Short mmCIF file of C-alpha atoms in Angstrom, two decimals:
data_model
loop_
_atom_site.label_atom_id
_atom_site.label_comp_id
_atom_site.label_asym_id
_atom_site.label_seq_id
_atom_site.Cartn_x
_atom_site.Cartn_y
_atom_site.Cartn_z
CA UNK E 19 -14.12 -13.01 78.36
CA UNK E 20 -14.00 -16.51 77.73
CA UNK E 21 -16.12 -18.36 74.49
CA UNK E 22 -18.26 -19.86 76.80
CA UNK E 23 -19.57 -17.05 78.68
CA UNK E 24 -20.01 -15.01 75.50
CA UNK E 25 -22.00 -17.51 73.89
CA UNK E 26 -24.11 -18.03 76.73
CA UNK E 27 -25.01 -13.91 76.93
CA UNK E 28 -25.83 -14.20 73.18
CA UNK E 29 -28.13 -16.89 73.28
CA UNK E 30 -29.54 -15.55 76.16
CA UNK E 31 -30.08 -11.90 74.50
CA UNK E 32 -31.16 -13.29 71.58
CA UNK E 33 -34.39 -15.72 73.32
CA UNK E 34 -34.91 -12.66 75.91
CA UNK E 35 -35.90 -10.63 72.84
CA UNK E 36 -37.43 -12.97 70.82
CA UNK E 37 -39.88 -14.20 73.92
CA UNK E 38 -40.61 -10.58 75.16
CA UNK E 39 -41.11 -9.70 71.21
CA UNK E 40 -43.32 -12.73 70.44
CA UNK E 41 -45.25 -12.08 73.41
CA UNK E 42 -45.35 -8.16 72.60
CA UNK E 43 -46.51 -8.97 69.09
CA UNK E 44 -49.55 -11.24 70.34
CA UNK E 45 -50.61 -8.87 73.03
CA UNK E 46 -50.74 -5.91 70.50
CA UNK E 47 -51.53 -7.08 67.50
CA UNK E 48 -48.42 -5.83 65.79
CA UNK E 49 -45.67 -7.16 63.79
CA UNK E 50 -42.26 -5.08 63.97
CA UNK E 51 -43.37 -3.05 67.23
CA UNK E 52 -40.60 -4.52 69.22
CA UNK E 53 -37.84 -3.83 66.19
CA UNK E 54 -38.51 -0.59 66.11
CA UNK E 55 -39.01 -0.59 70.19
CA UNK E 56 -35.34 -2.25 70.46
CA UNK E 57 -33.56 0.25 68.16
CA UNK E 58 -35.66 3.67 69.13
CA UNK E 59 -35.84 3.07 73.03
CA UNK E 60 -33.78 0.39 74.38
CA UNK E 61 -30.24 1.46 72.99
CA UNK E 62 -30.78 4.30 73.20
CA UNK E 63 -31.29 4.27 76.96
CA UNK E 64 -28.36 1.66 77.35
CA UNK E 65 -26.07 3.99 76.03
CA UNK E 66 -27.02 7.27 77.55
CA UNK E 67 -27.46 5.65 81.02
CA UNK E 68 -23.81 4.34 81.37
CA UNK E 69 -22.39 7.35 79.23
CA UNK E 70 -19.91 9.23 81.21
CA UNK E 71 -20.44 13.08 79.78
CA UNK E 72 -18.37 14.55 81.46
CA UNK E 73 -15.20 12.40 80.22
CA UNK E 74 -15.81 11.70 76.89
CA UNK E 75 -18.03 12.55 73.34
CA UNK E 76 -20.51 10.24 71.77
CA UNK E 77 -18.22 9.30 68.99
CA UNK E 78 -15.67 7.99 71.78
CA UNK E 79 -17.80 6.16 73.94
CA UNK E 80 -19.01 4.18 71.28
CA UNK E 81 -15.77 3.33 70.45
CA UNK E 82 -15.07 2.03 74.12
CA UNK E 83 -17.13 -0.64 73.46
CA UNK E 84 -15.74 -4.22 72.85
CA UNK E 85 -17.16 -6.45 70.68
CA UNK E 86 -18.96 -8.75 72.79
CA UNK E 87 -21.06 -5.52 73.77
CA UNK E 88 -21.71 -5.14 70.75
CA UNK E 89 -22.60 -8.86 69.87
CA UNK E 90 -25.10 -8.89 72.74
CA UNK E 91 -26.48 -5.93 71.27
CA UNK E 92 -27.07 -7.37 67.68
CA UNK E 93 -28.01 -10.70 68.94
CA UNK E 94 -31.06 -9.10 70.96
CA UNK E 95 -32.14 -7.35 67.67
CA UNK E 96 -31.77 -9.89 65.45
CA UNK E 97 -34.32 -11.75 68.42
CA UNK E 98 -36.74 -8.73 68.24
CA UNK E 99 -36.82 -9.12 64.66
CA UNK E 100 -37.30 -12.69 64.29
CA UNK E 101 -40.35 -12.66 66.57
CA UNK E 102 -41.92 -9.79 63.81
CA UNK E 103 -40.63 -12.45 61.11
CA UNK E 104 -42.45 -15.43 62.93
CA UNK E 105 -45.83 -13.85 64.14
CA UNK E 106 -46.08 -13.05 60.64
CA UNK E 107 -45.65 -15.95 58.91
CA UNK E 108 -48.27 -17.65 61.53
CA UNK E 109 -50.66 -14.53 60.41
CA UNK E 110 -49.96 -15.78 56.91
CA UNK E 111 -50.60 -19.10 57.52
CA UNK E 112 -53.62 -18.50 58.85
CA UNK E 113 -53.49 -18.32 62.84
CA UNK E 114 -55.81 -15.69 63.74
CA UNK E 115 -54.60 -16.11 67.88
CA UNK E 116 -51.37 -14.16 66.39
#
């Protein structure tokens, strides 16, 4: 893949997660809910559902991916986490909406 296309799926992981974390965060009056959600569930889930079992182990598959899977994948945690990080600095400053 070119730079340009990577990038772009970053970025784009990155605000997906931060938006549907900042929104999660308001809604439910938590702070690190979609972290934890990201990491526990969503990866998870990723992985298994385009796992081939019947070719391959667990230790092998992950090592099939390339590294712009894997950037996409740290880019939409590091969004998850940054919407914990905001809403709760705004709780600390004093917004009781967050």
């Amino acid at each position: 893949m070119g730079f340009i296309p990577v990038f772009i799926l970053t970025v784009l992981f990155f605000v997906m997660m931060f938006g549907i974390g900042f929104i999660l965060n308001m809604l439910m009056k938590t702070t690190w809910f979609p972290a934890y959600l990201f990491v526990l569930i969503i990866l998870p889930v990723v992985v298994y559902s385009i796992w081939d079992r019947s070719a391959m182990s667990l230790w092998e598959h992950l090592s099939s991916f390339h590294f712009v899977d894997y950037l996409t994948g740290v880019a939409g945690l590091a969004g998850a986490i940054l919407s914990g990080w905001t809403i709760q600095k705004l709780r600390f400053g004093g917004y009781k909406m967050f």
